[in-house]
Amino acid sequence: DGGITQSPKYLFRKEGQNVTLSCEQNLNHDAMYWYRQDPGQGLRLIYYSQIVNDFQKGDIAEGYSVSREKKESFPLTVTSAQKNPTAFYLCASSMTTGVRSEQFFGPGTRLTVL
Amino acid sequence: DQQVKQNSPSLSVQEGRISILNCDYTNSMFDYFLWYKKYPAEGPTFLISISSIKDKNEDGRFTVFLNKSAKHLSLHIVPSQPGDSAVYFCALPGMRFGAGTRLTVKP
């Protein structure tokens, strides 16, 4: 089955710790994305990557870092510099970043920082 | 700056009736629009899209209307079913999503 997997589904961390969220896709998509969703808000773009070894900041990149060493994988690290990291994180992929390219989303990871 | 707005956070309709979800955008340069549907604790899934060369696109029970002069989109679901209960996001090119509208369809 082709799709996007995110793990874990729920994650708890202490304040001040870095944490890495996993995102893997087997759809052979070039583009991958990370979004954050907070209650009552839409999806806000953190980072995106159009091809391997390349990525760009989205609207709210501060306190986050990513890597794209493999086409299938786009992990997101939430660093201690992120002031309000508790949120629902969604990873997505699409064939390209073209405007008509629909995105396929993973099931999300809910991060809670205690 | 909010380039896409969904001003109704929630909508409740009776099964079998029409659901109308609205979306407004600010930049008239956008030429393609998408709607996504999201169930709790899941990622959004693509529902329907429309190009600015059209004013209507229909897919089964789902129809999206585009009013370019008003910079307004609407998603119509007819007839509404309880399984349609979800959050619906309007999305623009450039990975921009609205805040979503939570639709509840009552049996």
PDB file of C-alpha atoms in Angstrom:
ATOM      1  CA  ASP A   1       0.000   0.000   0.000  1.00  0.00           C
ATOM      2  CA  GLY A   2       1.315   3.410  -0.955  1.00  0.00           C
ATOM      3  CA  GLY A   3       1.084   6.172   1.578  1.00  0.00           C
ATOM      4  CA  ILE A   4       2.667   8.377   4.175  1.00  0.00           C
ATOM      5  CA  THR A   5       3.511   7.244   7.658  1.00  0.00           C
ATOM      6  CA  GLN A   6       4.248   9.401  10.647  1.00  0.00           C
ATOM      7  CA  SER A   7       5.492   8.085  13.930  1.00  0.00           C
ATOM      8  CA  PRO A   8       4.771   8.131  16.725  1.00  0.00           C
ATOM      9  CA  LYS A   9       1.117   9.142  16.878  1.00  0.00           C
ATOM     10  CA  TYR A  10       1.552  10.716  20.311  1.00  0.00           C
ATOM     11  CA  LEU A  11       4.789  12.110  21.706  1.00  0.00           C
ATOM     12  CA  PHE A  12       5.582  13.637  25.064  1.00  0.00           C
ATOM     13  CA  ARG A  13       8.741  15.552  25.848  1.00  0.00           C
ATOM     14  CA  LYS A  14      10.080  17.694  28.614  1.00  0.00           C
ATOM     15  CA  GLU A  15      10.626  21.370  28.010  1.00  0.00           C
ATOM     16  CA  GLY A  16      14.102  22.109  26.698  1.00  0.00           C
ATOM     17  CA  GLN A  17      14.550  18.798  24.884  1.00  0.00           C
ATOM     18  CA  ASN A  18      14.868  18.480  21.150  1.00  0.00           C
ATOM     19  CA  VAL A  19      12.561  15.946  19.533  1.00  0.00           C
ATOM     20  CA  THR A  20      12.467  14.484  16.019  1.00  0.00           C
ATOM     21  CA  LEU A  21       9.240  13.552  14.248  1.00  0.00           C
ATOM     22  CA  SER A  22       9.425  10.905  11.564  1.00  0.00           C
ATOM     23  CA  CYS A  23       7.790  11.101   8.121  1.00  0.00           C
ATOM     24  CA  GLU A  24       8.174   8.446   5.431  1.00  0.00           C
ATOM     25  CA  GLN A  25       6.435   8.122   2.059  1.00  0.00           C
ATOM     26  CA  ASN A  26       6.487   5.375  -0.551  1.00  0.00           C
ATOM     27  CA  LEU A  27       4.528   7.291  -3.193  1.00  0.00           C
ATOM     28  CA  ASN A  28       7.685   8.256  -5.096  1.00  0.00           C
ATOM     29  CA  HIS A  29       6.771  11.911  -4.606  1.00  0.00           C
ATOM     30  CA  ASP A  30       9.411  14.577  -5.089  1.00  0.00           C
ATOM     31  CA  ALA A  31       7.897  17.157  -2.749  1.00  0.00           C
ATOM     32  CA  MET A  32       7.350  16.856   0.986  1.00  0.00           C
ATOM     33  CA  TYR A  33       5.961  19.271   3.571  1.00  0.00           C
ATOM     34  CA  TRP A  34       5.569  19.811   7.289  1.00  0.00           C
ATOM     35  CA  TYR A  35       2.596  21.658   8.747  1.00  0.00           C
ATOM     36  CA  ARG A  36       1.521  22.541  12.213  1.00  0.00           C
ATOM     37  CA  GLN A  37      -2.098  22.717  13.323  1.00  0.00           C
ATOM     38  CA  ASP A  38      -3.226  24.504  16.474  1.00  0.00           C
ATOM     39  CA  PRO A  39      -6.801  24.561  17.808  1.00  0.00           C
ATOM     40  CA  GLY A  40      -9.023  26.869  15.765  1.00  0.00           C
ATOM     41  CA  GLN A  41      -6.324  27.495  13.193  1.00  0.00           C
ATOM     42  CA  GLY A  42      -5.600  26.194   9.764  1.00  0.00           C
ATOM     43  CA  LEU A  43      -2.494  24.371   8.693  1.00  0.00           C
ATOM     44  CA  ARG A  44       0.615  26.511   8.841  1.00  0.00           C
ATOM     45  CA  LEU A  45       3.613  25.576   6.736  1.00  0.00           C
ATOM     46  CA  ILE A  46       6.844  24.940   8.634  1.00  0.00           C
ATOM     47  CA  TYR A  47       9.204  23.633   5.931  1.00  0.00           C
ATOM     48  CA  TYR A  48       8.948  22.073   2.514  1.00  0.00           C
ATOM     49  CA  SER A  49      11.268  20.238   0.204  1.00  0.00           C
ATOM     50  CA  GLN A  50      11.009  20.025  -3.573  1.00  0.00           C
ATOM     51  CA  ILE A  51      13.803  17.524  -4.106  1.00  0.00           C
ATOM     52  CA  VAL A  52      16.374  15.531  -2.174  1.00  0.00           C
ATOM     53  CA  ASN A  53      18.997  17.600  -0.353  1.00  0.00           C
ATOM     54  CA  ASP A  54      16.976  20.762  -0.752  1.00  0.00           C
ATOM     55  CA  PHE A  55      14.409  22.421   1.505  1.00  0.00           C
ATOM     56  CA  GLN A  56      12.904  25.849   2.127  1.00  0.00           C
ATOM     57  CA  LYS A  57      11.460  27.607   5.125  1.00  0.00           C
ATOM     58  CA  GLY A  58       7.739  28.040   5.355  1.00  0.00           C
ATOM     59  CA  ASP A  59       5.825  30.653   7.313  1.00  0.00           C
ATOM     60  CA  ILE A  60       6.784  29.451  10.802  1.00  0.00           C
ATOM     61  CA  ALA A  61      10.225  27.820  10.496  1.00  0.00           C
ATOM     62  CA  GLU A  62      11.761  29.361  13.603  1.00  0.00           C
ATOM     63  CA  GLY A  63      12.666  26.711  16.174  1.00  0.00           C
ATOM     64  CA  TYR A  64      12.425  23.851  13.674  1.00  0.00           C
ATOM     65  CA  SER A  65      14.912  22.057  11.453  1.00  0.00           C
ATOM     66  CA  VAL A  66      14.573  19.434   8.711  1.00  0.00           C
ATOM     67  CA  SER A  67      16.687  17.240   6.494  1.00  0.00           C
ATOM     68  CA  ARG A  68      16.000  15.525   3.175  1.00  0.00           C
ATOM     69  CA  GLU A  69      18.760  12.995   2.648  1.00  0.00           C
ATOM     70  CA  LYS A  70      16.464  10.461   1.007  1.00  0.00           C
ATOM     71  CA  LYS A  71      13.477  10.941  -1.277  1.00  0.00           C
ATOM     72  CA  GLU A  72      11.301   8.863   1.030  1.00  0.00           C
ATOM     73  CA  SER A  73      12.104  10.598   4.298  1.00  0.00           C
ATOM     74  CA  PHE A  74      11.642  14.135   5.659  1.00  0.00           C
ATOM     75  CA  PRO A  75      12.174  14.204   9.435  1.00  0.00           C
ATOM     76  CA  LEU A  76      11.324  17.311  11.447  1.00  0.00           C
ATOM     77  CA  THR A  77      13.252  18.289  14.566  1.00  0.00           C
ATOM     78  CA  VAL A  78      11.497  20.500  17.078  1.00  0.00           C
ATOM     79  CA  THR A  79      14.261  22.271  18.933  1.00  0.00           C
ATOM     80  CA  SER A  80      14.283  23.846  22.359  1.00  0.00           C
ATOM     81  CA  ALA A  81      14.207  27.220  20.597  1.00  0.00           C
ATOM     82  CA  GLN A  82      10.592  26.653  19.540  1.00  0.00           C
ATOM     83  CA  LYS A  83       8.637  28.681  22.078  1.00  0.00           C
ATOM     84  CA  ASN A  84       5.336  26.855  21.872  1.00  0.00           C
ATOM     85  CA  PRO A  85       5.955  23.366  20.479  1.00  0.00           C
ATOM     86  CA  THR A  86       2.803  21.626  21.721  1.00  0.00           C
ATOM     87  CA  ALA A  87       0.705  21.069  18.594  1.00  0.00           C
ATOM     88  CA  PHE A  88      -0.508  18.570  16.016  1.00  0.00           C
ATOM     89  CA  TYR A  89       2.111  18.070  13.297  1.00  0.00           C
ATOM     90  CA  LEU A  90       1.210  16.908   9.806  1.00  0.00           C
ATOM     91  CA  CYS A  91       3.534  15.696   7.090  1.00  0.00           C
ATOM     92  CA  ALA A  92       2.458  15.671   3.450  1.00  0.00           C
ATOM     93  CA  SER A  93       3.843  14.856   0.042  1.00  0.00           C
ATOM     94  CA  SER A  94       2.965  15.630  -3.558  1.00  0.00           C
ATOM     95  CA  MET A  95       4.312  14.748  -6.965  1.00  0.00           C
ATOM     96  CA  THR A  96       5.681  18.261  -7.329  1.00  0.00           C
ATOM     97  CA  THR A  97       5.219  21.614  -5.630  1.00  0.00           C
ATOM     98  CA  GLY A  98       3.224  22.759  -8.632  1.00  0.00           C
ATOM     99  CA  VAL A  99       0.061  24.602  -7.749  1.00  0.00           C
ATOM    100  CA  ARG A 100      -2.167  21.877  -9.188  1.00  0.00           C
ATOM    101  CA  SER A 101      -0.471  19.066  -7.323  1.00  0.00           C
ATOM    102  CA  GLU A 102      -2.691  17.728  -4.569  1.00  0.00           C
ATOM    103  CA  GLN A 103      -1.036  16.836  -1.317  1.00  0.00           C
ATOM    104  CA  PHE A 104      -1.286  13.516   0.472  1.00  0.00           C
ATOM    105  CA  PHE A 105      -1.135  13.723   4.235  1.00  0.00           C
ATOM    106  CA  GLY A 106       0.072  11.402   6.931  1.00  0.00           C
ATOM    107  CA  PRO A 107      -2.016  10.690  10.048  1.00  0.00           C
ATOM    108  CA  GLY A 108      -0.166  13.280  12.127  1.00  0.00           C
ATOM    109  CA  THR A 109       1.816  13.343  15.360  1.00  0.00           C
ATOM    110  CA  ARG A 110       0.481  15.072  18.437  1.00  0.00           C
ATOM    111  CA  LEU A 111       3.407  16.515  20.368  1.00  0.00           C
ATOM    112  CA  THR A 112       2.946  17.575  23.957  1.00  0.00           C
ATOM    113  CA  VAL A 113       5.752  19.352  25.751  1.00  0.00           C
ATOM    114  CA  LEU A 114       5.448  19.160  29.503  1.00  0.00           C
TER     115      LEU A 114
ATOM    116  CA  ASP B   1      -1.468  37.946   6.734  1.00  0.00           C
ATOM    117  CA  GLN B   2      -4.412  35.713   6.086  1.00  0.00           C
ATOM    118  CA  GLN B   3      -4.685  35.161   2.373  1.00  0.00           C
ATOM    119  CA  VAL B   4      -7.491  32.671   2.748  1.00  0.00           C
ATOM    120  CA  LYS B   5     -10.333  32.928   5.226  1.00  0.00           C
ATOM    121  CA  GLN B   6     -13.038  30.550   6.287  1.00  0.00           C
ATOM    122  CA  ASN B   7     -15.173  32.711   8.515  1.00  0.00           C
ATOM    123  CA  SER B   8     -17.510  30.038   9.806  1.00  0.00           C
ATOM    124  CA  PRO B   9     -15.738  27.778  12.293  1.00  0.00           C
ATOM    125  CA  SER B  10     -18.667  25.383  12.388  1.00  0.00           C
ATOM    126  CA  LEU B  11     -21.811  24.385  10.528  1.00  0.00           C
ATOM    127  CA  SER B  12     -24.567  21.972  11.490  1.00  0.00           C
ATOM    128  CA  VAL B  13     -27.090  20.575   9.005  1.00  0.00           C
ATOM    129  CA  GLN B  14     -29.689  17.843   8.918  1.00  0.00           C
ATOM    130  CA  GLU B  15     -29.043  14.674   6.963  1.00  0.00           C
ATOM    131  CA  GLY B  16     -30.314  14.965   3.408  1.00  0.00           C
ATOM    132  CA  ARG B  17     -30.125  18.754   3.317  1.00  0.00           C
ATOM    133  CA  ILE B  18     -27.539  20.905   1.587  1.00  0.00           C
ATOM    134  CA  SER B  19     -24.282  21.923   3.292  1.00  0.00           C
ATOM    135  CA  ILE B  20     -22.616  25.111   2.055  1.00  0.00           C
ATOM    136  CA  LEU B  21     -19.097  25.903   3.183  1.00  0.00           C
ATOM    137  CA  ASN B  22     -17.528  29.232   2.271  1.00  0.00           C
ATOM    138  CA  CYS B  23     -14.032  30.504   1.640  1.00  0.00           C
ATOM    139  CA  ASP B  24     -12.711  33.958   0.773  1.00  0.00           C
ATOM    140  CA  TYR B  25      -9.296  34.838  -0.599  1.00  0.00           C
ATOM    141  CA  THR B  26      -7.457  38.101  -0.969  1.00  0.00           C
ATOM    142  CA  ASN B  27      -5.131  37.713  -3.933  1.00  0.00           C
ATOM    143  CA  SER B  28      -6.776  37.742  -7.350  1.00  0.00           C
ATOM    144  CA  MET B  29      -3.636  36.182  -8.861  1.00  0.00           C
ATOM    145  CA  PHE B  30      -4.564  32.752  -7.506  1.00  0.00           C
ATOM    146  CA  ASP B  31      -5.819  30.522 -10.301  1.00  0.00           C
ATOM    147  CA  TYR B  32      -6.360  27.167  -8.646  1.00  0.00           C
ATOM    148  CA  PHE B  33      -8.186  26.230  -5.495  1.00  0.00           C
ATOM    149  CA  LEU B  34      -8.543  23.017  -3.533  1.00  0.00           C
ATOM    150  CA  TRP B  35     -10.750  21.633  -0.786  1.00  0.00           C
ATOM    151  CA  TYR B  36      -9.548  19.070   1.729  1.00  0.00           C
ATOM    152  CA  LYS B  37     -11.527  17.053   4.243  1.00  0.00           C
ATOM    153  CA  LYS B  38     -10.167  16.039   7.632  1.00  0.00           C
ATOM    154  CA  TYR B  39     -11.463  13.545  10.175  1.00  0.00           C
ATOM    155  CA  PRO B  40     -10.296  13.754  13.811  1.00  0.00           C
ATOM    156  CA  ALA B  41      -6.809  12.395  14.485  1.00  0.00           C
ATOM    157  CA  GLU B  42      -6.194  11.881  10.751  1.00  0.00           C
ATOM    158  CA  GLY B  43      -4.460  13.874   8.055  1.00  0.00           C
ATOM    159  CA  PRO B  44      -6.529  15.848   5.532  1.00  0.00           C
ATOM    160  CA  THR B  45      -7.480  14.206   2.260  1.00  0.00           C
ATOM    161  CA  PHE B  46      -7.999  15.954  -1.043  1.00  0.00           C
ATOM    162  CA  LEU B  47     -11.664  16.382  -1.938  1.00  0.00           C
ATOM    163  CA  ILE B  48     -12.152  18.572  -4.988  1.00  0.00           C
ATOM    164  CA  SER B  49     -10.466  21.398  -6.863  1.00  0.00           C
ATOM    165  CA  ILE B  50     -11.329  24.138  -9.314  1.00  0.00           C
ATOM    166  CA  SER B  51      -9.366  26.143 -11.838  1.00  0.00           C
ATOM    167  CA  SER B  52     -10.046  29.837 -12.308  1.00  0.00           C
ATOM    168  CA  ILE B  53     -11.060  29.223 -15.918  1.00  0.00           C
ATOM    169  CA  LYS B  54     -14.204  27.573 -14.549  1.00  0.00           C
ATOM    170  CA  ASP B  55     -16.896  28.804 -12.222  1.00  0.00           C
ATOM    171  CA  LYS B  56     -18.122  25.370 -11.201  1.00  0.00           C
ATOM    172  CA  ASN B  57     -16.721  21.879 -10.746  1.00  0.00           C
ATOM    173  CA  GLU B  58     -18.853  18.924  -9.760  1.00  0.00           C
ATOM    174  CA  ASP B  59     -17.891  15.509  -8.410  1.00  0.00           C
ATOM    175  CA  GLY B  60     -20.801  13.414  -7.251  1.00  0.00           C
ATOM    176  CA  ARG B  61     -22.427  15.031  -4.247  1.00  0.00           C
ATOM    177  CA  PHE B  62     -19.720  17.700  -4.060  1.00  0.00           C
ATOM    178  CA  THR B  63     -19.727  20.896  -6.122  1.00  0.00           C
ATOM    179  CA  VAL B  64     -17.344  23.802  -5.800  1.00  0.00           C
ATOM    180  CA  PHE B  65     -18.346  27.228  -7.079  1.00  0.00           C
ATOM    181  CA  LEU B  66     -15.912  30.030  -7.808  1.00  0.00           C
ATOM    182  CA  ASN B  67     -16.845  33.697  -7.946  1.00  0.00           C
ATOM    183  CA  LYS B  68     -13.680  35.422  -9.131  1.00  0.00           C
ATOM    184  CA  SER B  69     -15.037  38.963  -8.916  1.00  0.00           C
ATOM    185  CA  ALA B  70     -15.939  38.418  -5.268  1.00  0.00           C
ATOM    186  CA  LYS B  71     -12.840  36.299  -4.564  1.00  0.00           C
ATOM    187  CA  HIS B  72     -15.104  33.712  -3.049  1.00  0.00           C
ATOM    188  CA  LEU B  73     -15.354  29.937  -3.148  1.00  0.00           C
ATOM    189  CA  SER B  74     -18.086  27.729  -1.860  1.00  0.00           C
ATOM    190  CA  LEU B  75     -18.363  23.983  -1.440  1.00  0.00           C
ATOM    191  CA  HIS B  76     -21.834  22.469  -1.704  1.00  0.00           C
ATOM    192  CA  ILE B  77     -22.614  18.987  -0.443  1.00  0.00           C
ATOM    193  CA  VAL B  78     -25.955  17.588  -1.562  1.00  0.00           C
ATOM    194  CA  PRO B  79     -27.410  15.544  -0.015  1.00  0.00           C
ATOM    195  CA  SER B  80     -25.417  15.736   3.208  1.00  0.00           C
ATOM    196  CA  GLN B  81     -24.714  12.474   5.004  1.00  0.00           C
ATOM    197  CA  PRO B  82     -23.548  11.801   8.577  1.00  0.00           C
ATOM    198  CA  GLY B  83     -20.255  10.475   7.179  1.00  0.00           C
ATOM    199  CA  ASP B  84     -19.578  13.937   5.787  1.00  0.00           C
ATOM    200  CA  SER B  85     -19.077  15.211   9.328  1.00  0.00           C
ATOM    201  CA  ALA B  86     -15.496  16.462   9.302  1.00  0.00           C
ATOM    202  CA  VAL B  87     -13.416  19.620   9.099  1.00  0.00           C
ATOM    203  CA  TYR B  88     -13.192  21.096   5.617  1.00  0.00           C
ATOM    204  CA  PHE B  89     -10.224  23.212   4.578  1.00  0.00           C
ATOM    205  CA  CYS B  90     -10.033  25.558   1.647  1.00  0.00           C
ATOM    206  CA  ALA B  91      -6.500  25.683   0.196  1.00  0.00           C
ATOM    207  CA  LEU B  92      -4.688  27.995  -2.187  1.00  0.00           C
ATOM    208  CA  PRO B  93      -1.497  27.580  -4.193  1.00  0.00           C
ATOM    209  CA  GLY B  94       1.609  28.135  -2.107  1.00  0.00           C
ATOM    210  CA  MET B  95       0.527  25.676   0.541  1.00  0.00           C
ATOM    211  CA  ARG B  96      -1.888  28.067   2.216  1.00  0.00           C
ATOM    212  CA  PHE B  97      -4.847  26.668   4.092  1.00  0.00           C
ATOM    213  CA  GLY B  98      -7.846  28.291   5.688  1.00  0.00           C
ATOM    214  CA  ALA B  99      -8.696  27.737   9.336  1.00  0.00           C
ATOM    215  CA  GLY B 100     -11.292  25.133   8.420  1.00  0.00           C
ATOM    216  CA  THR B 101     -15.021  24.707   8.983  1.00  0.00           C
ATOM    217  CA  ARG B 102     -16.256  21.855  11.149  1.00  0.00           C
ATOM    218  CA  LEU B 103     -19.338  20.331   9.511  1.00  0.00           C
ATOM    219  CA  THR B 104     -21.718  18.234  11.582  1.00  0.00           C
ATOM    220  CA  VAL B 105     -24.450  16.349   9.744  1.00  0.00           C
ATOM    221  CA  LYS B 106     -27.173  15.182  12.100  1.00  0.00           C
ATOM    222  CA  PRO B 107     -29.118  11.987  11.342  1.00  0.00           C
TER     223      PRO B 107
END
